XYZ file of N, CA and C in Angstrom:
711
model
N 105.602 -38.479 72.781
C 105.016 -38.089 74.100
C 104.691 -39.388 74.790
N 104.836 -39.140 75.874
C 104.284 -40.305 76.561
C 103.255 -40.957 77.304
N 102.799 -41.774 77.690
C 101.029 -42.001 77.930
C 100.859 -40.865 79.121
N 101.625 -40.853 80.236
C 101.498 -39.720 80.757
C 100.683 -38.477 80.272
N 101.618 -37.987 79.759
C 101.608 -36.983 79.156
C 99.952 -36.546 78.174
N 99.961 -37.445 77.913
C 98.777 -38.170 76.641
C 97.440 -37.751 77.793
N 97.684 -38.560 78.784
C 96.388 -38.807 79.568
C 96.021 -37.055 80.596
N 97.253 -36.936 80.500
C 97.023 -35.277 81.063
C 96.786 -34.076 80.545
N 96.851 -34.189 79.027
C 96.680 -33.224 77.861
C 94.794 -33.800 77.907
N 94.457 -34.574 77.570
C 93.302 -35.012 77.777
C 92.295 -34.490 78.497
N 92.980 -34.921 80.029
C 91.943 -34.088 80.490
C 92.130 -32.379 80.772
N 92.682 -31.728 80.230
C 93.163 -30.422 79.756
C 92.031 -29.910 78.693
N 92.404 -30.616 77.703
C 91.593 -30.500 76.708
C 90.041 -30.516 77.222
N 89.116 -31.157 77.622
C 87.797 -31.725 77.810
C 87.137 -30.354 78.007
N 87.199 -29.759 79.148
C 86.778 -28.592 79.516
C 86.493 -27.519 78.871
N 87.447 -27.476 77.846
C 87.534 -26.204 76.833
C 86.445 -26.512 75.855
N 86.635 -28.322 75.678
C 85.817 -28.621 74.355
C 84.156 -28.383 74.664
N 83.966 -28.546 75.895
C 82.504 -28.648 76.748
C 82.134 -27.271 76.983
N 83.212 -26.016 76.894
C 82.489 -25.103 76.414
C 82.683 -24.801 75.746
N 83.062 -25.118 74.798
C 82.534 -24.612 73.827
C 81.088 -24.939 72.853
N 81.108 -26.534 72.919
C 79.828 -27.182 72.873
C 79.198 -26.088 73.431
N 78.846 -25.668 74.523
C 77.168 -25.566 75.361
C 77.549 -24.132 74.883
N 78.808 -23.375 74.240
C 78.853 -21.715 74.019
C 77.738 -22.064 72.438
N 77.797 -22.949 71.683
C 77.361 -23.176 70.570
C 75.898 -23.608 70.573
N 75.870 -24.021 71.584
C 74.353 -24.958 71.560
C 73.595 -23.650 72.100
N 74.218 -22.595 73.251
C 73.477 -21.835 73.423
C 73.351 -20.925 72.547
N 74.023 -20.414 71.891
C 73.724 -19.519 70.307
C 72.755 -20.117 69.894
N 73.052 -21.574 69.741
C 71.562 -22.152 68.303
C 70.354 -22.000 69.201
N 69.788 -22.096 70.964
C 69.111 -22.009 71.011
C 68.474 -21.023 71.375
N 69.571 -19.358 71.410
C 68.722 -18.255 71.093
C 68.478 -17.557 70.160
N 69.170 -18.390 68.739
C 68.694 -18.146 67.581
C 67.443 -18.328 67.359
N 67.145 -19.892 68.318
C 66.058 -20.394 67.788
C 64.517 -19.903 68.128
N 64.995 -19.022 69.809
C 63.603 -18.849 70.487
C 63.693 -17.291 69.820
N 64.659 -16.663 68.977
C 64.520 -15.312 68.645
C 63.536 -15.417 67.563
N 64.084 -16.527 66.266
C 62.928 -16.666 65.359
C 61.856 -17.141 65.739
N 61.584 -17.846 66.669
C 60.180 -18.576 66.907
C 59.306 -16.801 67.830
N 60.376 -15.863 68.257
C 59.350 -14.860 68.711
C 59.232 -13.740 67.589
N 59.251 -14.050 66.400
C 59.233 -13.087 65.322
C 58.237 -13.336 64.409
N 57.676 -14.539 64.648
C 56.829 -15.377 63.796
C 57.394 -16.846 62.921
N 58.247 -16.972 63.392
C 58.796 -18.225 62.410
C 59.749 -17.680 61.106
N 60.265 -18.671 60.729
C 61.116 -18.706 59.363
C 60.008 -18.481 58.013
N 59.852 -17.534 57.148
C 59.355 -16.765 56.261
C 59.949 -17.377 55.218
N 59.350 -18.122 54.234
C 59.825 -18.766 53.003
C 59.413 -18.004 51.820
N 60.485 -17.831 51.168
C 60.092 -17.315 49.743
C 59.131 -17.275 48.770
N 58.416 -17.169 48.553
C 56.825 -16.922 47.626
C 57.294 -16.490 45.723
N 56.808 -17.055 45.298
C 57.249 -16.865 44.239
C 56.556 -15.587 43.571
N 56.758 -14.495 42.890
C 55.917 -13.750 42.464
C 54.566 -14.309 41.343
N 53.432 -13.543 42.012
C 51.899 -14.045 41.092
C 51.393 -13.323 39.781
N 51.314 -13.907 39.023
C 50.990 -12.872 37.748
C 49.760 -12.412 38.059
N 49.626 -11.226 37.509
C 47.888 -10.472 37.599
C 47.153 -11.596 36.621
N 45.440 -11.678 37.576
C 44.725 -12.162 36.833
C 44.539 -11.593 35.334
N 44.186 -12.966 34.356
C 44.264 -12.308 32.677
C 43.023 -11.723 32.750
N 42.342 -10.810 32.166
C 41.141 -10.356 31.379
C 40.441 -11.458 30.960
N 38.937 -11.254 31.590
C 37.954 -11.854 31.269
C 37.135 -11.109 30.776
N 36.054 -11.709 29.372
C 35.548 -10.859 28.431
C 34.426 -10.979 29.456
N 33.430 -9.616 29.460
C 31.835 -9.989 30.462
C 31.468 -10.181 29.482
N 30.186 -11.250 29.598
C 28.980 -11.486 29.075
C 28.176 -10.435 28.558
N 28.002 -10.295 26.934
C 26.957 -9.084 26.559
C 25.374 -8.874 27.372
N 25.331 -7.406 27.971
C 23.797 -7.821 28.950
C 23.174 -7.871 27.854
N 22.425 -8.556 28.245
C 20.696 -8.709 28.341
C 19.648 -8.178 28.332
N 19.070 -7.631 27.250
C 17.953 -6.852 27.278
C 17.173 -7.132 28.364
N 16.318 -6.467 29.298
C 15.516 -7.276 29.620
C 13.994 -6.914 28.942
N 13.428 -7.890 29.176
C 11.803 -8.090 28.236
C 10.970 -7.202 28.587
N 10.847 -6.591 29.765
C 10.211 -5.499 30.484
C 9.738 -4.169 29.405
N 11.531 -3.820 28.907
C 11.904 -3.228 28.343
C 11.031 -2.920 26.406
N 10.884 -2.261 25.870
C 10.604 -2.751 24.755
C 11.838 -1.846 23.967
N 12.045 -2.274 22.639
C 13.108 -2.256 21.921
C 13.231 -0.763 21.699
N 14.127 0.035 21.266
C 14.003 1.090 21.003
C 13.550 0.993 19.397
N 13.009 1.583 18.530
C 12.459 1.835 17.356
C 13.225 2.506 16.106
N 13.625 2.056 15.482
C 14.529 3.060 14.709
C 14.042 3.626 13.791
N 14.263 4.559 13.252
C 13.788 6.442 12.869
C 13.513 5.911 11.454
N 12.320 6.423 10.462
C 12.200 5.637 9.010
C 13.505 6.883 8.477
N 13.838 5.910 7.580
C 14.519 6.585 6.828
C 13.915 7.814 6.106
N 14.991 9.055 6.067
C 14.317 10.056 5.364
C 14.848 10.257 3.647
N 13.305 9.784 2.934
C 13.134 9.891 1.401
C 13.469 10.759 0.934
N 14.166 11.287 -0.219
C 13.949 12.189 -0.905
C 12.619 12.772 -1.577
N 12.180 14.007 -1.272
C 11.557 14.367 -2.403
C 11.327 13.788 -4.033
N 10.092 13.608 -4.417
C 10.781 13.559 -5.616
C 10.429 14.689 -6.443
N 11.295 14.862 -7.485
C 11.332 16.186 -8.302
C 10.221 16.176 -9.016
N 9.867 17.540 -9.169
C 8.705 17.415 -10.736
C 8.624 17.221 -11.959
N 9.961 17.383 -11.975
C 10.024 16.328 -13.567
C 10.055 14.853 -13.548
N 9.937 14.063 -12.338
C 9.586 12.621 -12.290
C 8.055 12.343 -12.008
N 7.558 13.446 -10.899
C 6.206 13.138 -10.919
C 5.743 13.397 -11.910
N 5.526 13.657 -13.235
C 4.558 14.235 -14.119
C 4.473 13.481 -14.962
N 3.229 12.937 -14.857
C 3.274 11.735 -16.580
C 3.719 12.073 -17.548
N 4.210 11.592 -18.114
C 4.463 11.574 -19.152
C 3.654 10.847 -20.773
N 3.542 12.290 -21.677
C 2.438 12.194 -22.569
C 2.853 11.058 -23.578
N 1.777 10.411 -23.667
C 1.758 9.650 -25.124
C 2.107 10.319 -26.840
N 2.389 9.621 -27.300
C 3.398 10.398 -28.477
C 1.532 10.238 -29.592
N 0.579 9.464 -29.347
C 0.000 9.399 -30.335
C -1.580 9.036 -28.826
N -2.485 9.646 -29.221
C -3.717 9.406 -28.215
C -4.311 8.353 -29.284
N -5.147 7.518 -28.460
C -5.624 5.868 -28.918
C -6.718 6.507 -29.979
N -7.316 6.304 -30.552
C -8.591 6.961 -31.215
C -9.655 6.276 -30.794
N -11.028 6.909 -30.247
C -12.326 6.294 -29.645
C -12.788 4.925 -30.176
N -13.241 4.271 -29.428
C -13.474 2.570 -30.063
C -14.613 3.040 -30.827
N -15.459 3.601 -30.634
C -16.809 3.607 -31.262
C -16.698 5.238 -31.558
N -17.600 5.586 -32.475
C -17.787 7.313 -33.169
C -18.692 7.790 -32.219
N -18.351 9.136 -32.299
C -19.551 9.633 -31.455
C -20.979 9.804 -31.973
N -21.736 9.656 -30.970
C -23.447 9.746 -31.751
C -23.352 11.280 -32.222
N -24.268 11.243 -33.367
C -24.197 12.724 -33.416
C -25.551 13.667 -32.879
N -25.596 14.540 -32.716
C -26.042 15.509 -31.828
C -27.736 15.778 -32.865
N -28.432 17.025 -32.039
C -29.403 17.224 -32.690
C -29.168 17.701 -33.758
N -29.854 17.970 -34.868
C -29.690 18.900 -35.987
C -29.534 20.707 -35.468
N -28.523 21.191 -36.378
C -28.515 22.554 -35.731
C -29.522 23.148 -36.350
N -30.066 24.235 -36.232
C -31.103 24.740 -36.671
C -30.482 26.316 -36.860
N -30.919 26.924 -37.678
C -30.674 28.305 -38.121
C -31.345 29.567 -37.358
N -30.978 30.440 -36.335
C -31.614 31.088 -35.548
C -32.355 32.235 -36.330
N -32.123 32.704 -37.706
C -32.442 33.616 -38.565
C -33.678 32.949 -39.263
N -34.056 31.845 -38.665
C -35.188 30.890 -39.735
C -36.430 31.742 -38.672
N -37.550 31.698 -40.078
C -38.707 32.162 -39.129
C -39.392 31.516 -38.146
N -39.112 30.259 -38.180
C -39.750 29.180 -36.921
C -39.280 29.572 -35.806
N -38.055 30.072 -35.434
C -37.261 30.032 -34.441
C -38.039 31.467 -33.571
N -38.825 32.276 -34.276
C -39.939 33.210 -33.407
C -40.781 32.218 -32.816
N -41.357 31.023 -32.761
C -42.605 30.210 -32.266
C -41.824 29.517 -31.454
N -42.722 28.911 -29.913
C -42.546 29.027 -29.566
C -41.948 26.764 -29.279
N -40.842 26.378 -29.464
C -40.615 24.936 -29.185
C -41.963 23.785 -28.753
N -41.621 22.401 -30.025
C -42.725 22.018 -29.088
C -41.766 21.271 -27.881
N -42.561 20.731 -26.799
C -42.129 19.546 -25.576
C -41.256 18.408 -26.011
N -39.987 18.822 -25.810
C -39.060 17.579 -26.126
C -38.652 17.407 -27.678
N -39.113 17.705 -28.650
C -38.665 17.596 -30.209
C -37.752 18.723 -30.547
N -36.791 18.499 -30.807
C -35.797 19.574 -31.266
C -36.362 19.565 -32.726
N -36.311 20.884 -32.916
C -36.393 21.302 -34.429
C -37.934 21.642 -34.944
N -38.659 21.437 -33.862
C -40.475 21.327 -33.827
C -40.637 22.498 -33.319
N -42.137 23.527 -33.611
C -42.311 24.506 -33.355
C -43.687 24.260 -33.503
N -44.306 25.135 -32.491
C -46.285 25.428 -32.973
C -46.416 26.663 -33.067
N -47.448 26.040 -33.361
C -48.207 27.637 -34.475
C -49.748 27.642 -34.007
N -50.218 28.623 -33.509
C -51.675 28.748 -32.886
C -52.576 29.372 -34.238
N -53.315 28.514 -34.767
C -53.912 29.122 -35.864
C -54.992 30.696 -35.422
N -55.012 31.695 -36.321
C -55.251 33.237 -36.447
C -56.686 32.991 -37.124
N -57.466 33.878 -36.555
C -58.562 34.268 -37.417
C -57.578 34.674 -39.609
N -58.778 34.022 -40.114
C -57.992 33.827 -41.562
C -57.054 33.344 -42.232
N -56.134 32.053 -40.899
C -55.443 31.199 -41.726
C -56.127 30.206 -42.352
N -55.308 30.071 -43.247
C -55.383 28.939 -44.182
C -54.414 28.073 -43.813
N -54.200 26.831 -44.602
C -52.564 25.471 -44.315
C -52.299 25.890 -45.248
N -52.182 26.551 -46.538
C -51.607 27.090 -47.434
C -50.684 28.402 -47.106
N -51.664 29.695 -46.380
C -51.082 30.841 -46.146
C -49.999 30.355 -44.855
N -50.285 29.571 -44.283
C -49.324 29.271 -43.167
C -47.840 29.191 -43.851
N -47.911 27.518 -43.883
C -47.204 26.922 -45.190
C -46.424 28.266 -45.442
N -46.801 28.764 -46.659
C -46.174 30.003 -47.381
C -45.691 30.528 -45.987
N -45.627 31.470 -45.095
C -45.846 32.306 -44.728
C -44.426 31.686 -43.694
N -43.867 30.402 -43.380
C -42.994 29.777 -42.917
C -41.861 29.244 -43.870
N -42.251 29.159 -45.264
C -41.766 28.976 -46.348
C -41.385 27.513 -46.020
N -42.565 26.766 -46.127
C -42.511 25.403 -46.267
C -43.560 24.711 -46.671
N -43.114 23.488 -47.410
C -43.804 23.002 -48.037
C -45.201 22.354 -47.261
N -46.577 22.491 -48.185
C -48.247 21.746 -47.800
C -47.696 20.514 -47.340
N -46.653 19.576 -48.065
C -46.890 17.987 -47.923
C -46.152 17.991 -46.319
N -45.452 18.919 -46.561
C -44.045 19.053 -45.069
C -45.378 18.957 -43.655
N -46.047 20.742 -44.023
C -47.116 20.978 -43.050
C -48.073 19.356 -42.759
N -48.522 19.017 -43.577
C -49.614 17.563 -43.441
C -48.918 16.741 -42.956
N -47.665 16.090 -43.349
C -46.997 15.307 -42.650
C -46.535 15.317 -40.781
N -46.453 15.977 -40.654
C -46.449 17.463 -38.936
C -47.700 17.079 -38.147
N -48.759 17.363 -39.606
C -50.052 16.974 -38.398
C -50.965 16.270 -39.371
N -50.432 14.794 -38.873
C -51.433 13.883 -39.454
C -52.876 13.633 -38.901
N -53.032 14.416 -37.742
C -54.106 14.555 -37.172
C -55.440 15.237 -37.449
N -54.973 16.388 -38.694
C -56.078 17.071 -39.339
C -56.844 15.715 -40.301
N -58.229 16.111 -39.884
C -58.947 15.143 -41.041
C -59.269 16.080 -42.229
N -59.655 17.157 -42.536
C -59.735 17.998 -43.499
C -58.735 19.246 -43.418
N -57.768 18.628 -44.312
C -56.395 19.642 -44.569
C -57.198 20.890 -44.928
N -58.068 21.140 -45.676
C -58.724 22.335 -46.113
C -59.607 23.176 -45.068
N -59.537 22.579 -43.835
C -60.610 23.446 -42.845
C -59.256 22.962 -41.506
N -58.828 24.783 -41.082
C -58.609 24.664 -39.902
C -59.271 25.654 -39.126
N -58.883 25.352 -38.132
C -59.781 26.203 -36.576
C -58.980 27.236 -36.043
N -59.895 28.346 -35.886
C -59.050 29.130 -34.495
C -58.929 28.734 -33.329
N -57.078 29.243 -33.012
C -56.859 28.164 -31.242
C -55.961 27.197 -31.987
N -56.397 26.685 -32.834
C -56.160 25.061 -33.332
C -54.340 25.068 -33.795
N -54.063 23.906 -32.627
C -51.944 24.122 -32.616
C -51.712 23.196 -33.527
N -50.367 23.747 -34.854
C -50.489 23.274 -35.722
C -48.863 22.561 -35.808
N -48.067 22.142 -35.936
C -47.064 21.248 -35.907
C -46.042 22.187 -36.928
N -44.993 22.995 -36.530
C -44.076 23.050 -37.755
C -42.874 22.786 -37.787
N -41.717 22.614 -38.778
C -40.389 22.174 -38.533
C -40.208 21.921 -40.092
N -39.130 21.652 -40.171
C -38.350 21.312 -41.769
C -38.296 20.272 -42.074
N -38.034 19.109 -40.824
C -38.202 17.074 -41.364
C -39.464 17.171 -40.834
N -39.871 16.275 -42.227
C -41.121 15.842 -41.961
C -41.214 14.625 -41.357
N -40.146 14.054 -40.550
C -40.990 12.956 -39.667
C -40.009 13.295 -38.255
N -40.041 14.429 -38.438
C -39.864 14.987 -36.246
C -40.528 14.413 -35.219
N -41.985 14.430 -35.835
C -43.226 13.966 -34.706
C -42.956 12.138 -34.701
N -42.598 11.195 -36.085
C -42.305 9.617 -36.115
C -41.664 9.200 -34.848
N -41.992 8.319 -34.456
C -41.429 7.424 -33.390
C -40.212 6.586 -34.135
N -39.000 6.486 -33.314
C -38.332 5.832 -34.173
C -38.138 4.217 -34.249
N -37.539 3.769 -34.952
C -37.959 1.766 -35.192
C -37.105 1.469 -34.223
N -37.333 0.447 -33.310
C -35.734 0.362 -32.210
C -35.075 -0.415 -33.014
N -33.819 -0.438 -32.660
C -33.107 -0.799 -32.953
C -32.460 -0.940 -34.500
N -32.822 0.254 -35.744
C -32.699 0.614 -37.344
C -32.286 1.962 -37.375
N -31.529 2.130 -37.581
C -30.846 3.554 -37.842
C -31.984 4.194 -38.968
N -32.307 5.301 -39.032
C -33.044 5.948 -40.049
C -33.991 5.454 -40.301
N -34.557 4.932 -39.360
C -36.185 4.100 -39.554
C -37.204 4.698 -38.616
N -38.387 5.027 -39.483
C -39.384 5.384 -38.399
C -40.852 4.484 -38.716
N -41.578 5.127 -37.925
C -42.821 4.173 -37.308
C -43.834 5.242 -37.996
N -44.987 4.845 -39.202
C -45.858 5.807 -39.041
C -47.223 4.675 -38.624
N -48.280 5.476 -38.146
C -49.545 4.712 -38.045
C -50.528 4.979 -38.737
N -51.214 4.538 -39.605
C -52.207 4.708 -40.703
C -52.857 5.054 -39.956
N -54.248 6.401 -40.990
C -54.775 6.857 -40.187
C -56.073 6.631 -41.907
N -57.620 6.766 -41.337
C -58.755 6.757 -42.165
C -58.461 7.758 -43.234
N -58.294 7.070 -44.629
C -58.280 7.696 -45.890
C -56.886 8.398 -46.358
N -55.807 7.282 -45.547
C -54.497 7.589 -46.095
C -54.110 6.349 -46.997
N -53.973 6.493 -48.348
C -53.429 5.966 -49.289
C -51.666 5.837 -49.366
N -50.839 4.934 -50.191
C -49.329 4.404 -50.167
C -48.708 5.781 -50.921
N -49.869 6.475 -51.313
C -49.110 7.423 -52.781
C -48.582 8.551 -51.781
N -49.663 8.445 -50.991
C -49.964 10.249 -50.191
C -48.834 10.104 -48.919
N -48.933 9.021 -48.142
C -48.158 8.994 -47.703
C -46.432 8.592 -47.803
N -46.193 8.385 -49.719
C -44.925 8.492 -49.648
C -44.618 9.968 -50.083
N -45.361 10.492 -50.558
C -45.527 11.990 -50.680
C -45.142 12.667 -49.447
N -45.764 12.637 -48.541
C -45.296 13.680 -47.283
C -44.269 13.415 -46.684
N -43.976 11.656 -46.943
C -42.295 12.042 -45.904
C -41.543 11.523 -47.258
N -41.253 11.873 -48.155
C -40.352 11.798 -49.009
C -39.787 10.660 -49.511
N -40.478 9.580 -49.357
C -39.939 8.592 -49.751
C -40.434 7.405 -50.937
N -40.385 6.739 -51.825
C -40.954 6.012 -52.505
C -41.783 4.804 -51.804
N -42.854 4.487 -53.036
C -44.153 3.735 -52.496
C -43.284 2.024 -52.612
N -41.761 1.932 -53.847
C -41.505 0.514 -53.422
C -40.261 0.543 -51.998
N -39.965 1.425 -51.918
C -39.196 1.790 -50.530
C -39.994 1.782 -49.368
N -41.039 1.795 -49.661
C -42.425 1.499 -48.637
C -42.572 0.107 -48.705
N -42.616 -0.595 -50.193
C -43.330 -2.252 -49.971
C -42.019 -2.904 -49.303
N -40.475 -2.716 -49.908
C -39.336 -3.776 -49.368
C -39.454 -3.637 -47.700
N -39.583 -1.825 -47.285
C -39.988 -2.175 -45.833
C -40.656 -2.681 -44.835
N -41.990 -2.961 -45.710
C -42.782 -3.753 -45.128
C -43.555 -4.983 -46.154
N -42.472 -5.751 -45.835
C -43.075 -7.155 -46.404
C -44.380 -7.700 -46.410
N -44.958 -7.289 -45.716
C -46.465 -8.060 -45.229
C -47.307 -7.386 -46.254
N -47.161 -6.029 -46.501
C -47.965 -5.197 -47.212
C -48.147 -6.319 -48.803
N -49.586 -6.947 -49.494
C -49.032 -7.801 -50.371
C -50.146 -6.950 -51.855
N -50.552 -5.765 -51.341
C -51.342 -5.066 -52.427
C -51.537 -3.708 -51.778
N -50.806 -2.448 -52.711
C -50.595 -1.782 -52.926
C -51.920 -0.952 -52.283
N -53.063 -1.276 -52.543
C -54.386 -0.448 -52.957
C -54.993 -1.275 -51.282
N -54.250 -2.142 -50.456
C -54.925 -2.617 -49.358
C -53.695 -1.953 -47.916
N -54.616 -0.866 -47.379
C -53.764 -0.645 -46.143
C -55.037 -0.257 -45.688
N -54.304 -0.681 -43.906
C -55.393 -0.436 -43.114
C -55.436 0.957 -41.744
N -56.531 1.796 -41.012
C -56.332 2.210 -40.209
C -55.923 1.724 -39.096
N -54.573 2.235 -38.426
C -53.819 1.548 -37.303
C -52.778 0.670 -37.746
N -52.692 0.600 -39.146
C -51.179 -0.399 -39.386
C -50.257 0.197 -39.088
N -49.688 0.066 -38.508
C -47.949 0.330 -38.539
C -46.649 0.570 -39.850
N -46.292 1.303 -40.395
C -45.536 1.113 -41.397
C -44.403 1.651 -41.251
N -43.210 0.885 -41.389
C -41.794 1.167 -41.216
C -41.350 2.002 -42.148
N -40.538 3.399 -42.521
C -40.431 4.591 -43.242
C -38.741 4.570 -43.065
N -38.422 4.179 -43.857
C -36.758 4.372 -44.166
C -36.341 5.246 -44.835
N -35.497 5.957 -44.080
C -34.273 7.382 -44.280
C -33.584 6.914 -45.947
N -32.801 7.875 -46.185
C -32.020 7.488 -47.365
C -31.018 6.660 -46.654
N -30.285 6.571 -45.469
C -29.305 5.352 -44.732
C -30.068 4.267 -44.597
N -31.258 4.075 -44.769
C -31.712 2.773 -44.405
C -31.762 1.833 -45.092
């Protein structure tokens, strides 16, 4: 081809190319004012995982409050064959014996018609009768003169009693004795005017050297006095 030719295709060409330019430029710029009136170009967001689980905090009593109380436990019964003691195969035997009691006395005995004296078990009075004697008495209770005298050391003439006159009776003759403290089977008599060692081992039954070992002091037989004291030992003593 030749420059001619060249230079006339040229400007042929230009026109077409210029619109098409401004056919293009005007597309892009009502692309552009279409998105800018839609809100803009919208970019992809990536998807968000759900928040994980968070443990809450255990509440809090508050102090206001007071605790609730919990219920006592419920016991069993217990059965009656657990409550019940249970017996010893052998009972302990008493540290010490028992004292023994008054003398029993025989309710068929004739004393037991008269009437008790005050506090002496086994003691009885007797209100002397127009025409007793200490003999017919005696007899008449079936006990022995020395028993009766011993009872009532208070008569001064055993051979003269009185009407009225209360006379002492019982079966031991030393019921009325005070006893020795602290001597098992020991009693207390008190000499009385014109009692001799013989007479008085006579009425309470006991011997005149069972009389001297008891009382040491005594140093002649034939010397006792009114108001001595003399210690009188049982057959245990």
């Amino acid at each position: 081809m030749t420059g001619a030719n060249l230079e006339r295709g040229r400007r042929t060409l230009t026109p077409a190319v210029l619109g098409s330019a401004l056919f293009v430029a005007a597309c892009a710029l009502a692309a552009i004012t279409f998105v800018a009136a839609r809100g803009g170009l919208q970019m992809p967001v990536a998807a968000t995982l759900p928040p994980a689980a968070v443990a809450s905090p255990r509440p809090v009593p508050s102090p206001s409050l007071p605790a609730p109380t919990p219920a006592p436990p419920v016991s069993a019964a217990p059965s009656p064959a657990s409550s019940a003691p249970i017996p010893s195969a052998t009972a302990a035997p008493p540290s010490t014996p028992p004292s023994p009691g008054p003398p029993t006395f025989d309710p068929n005995d004739p004393l037991a018609a008269l009437p008790p004296c005050p506090g002496i078990h086994g003691c009885f009075e007797y209100v002397v009768q127009r025409g007793d004697t200490l003999s017919g008495v005696a007899s008449r209770y079936v006990l022995p003169v020395s028993t009766v005298l011993a009872l009532n050391p208070e008569l001064a003439d055993p051979s003269t009693i009185v009407v009225g006159q209360v006379l002492y009776l019982g079966r031991d003759p030393k019921l009325r004795l005070e006893a020795c403290p602290g001597t098992v089977s020991c009693w207390l008599y008190v000499v009385r005017p014109g009692d001799l060692l013989s007479t008085i081992a006579g009425r309470y039954g006991v011997t005149i050297d069972a009389i001297l070992a008891a009382n040491p002091a005594i140093t002649d037989v034939n010397k006792i006095y009114s108001g001595q004291v003399l210690r009188l030992l049982g057959a245990e003593g």
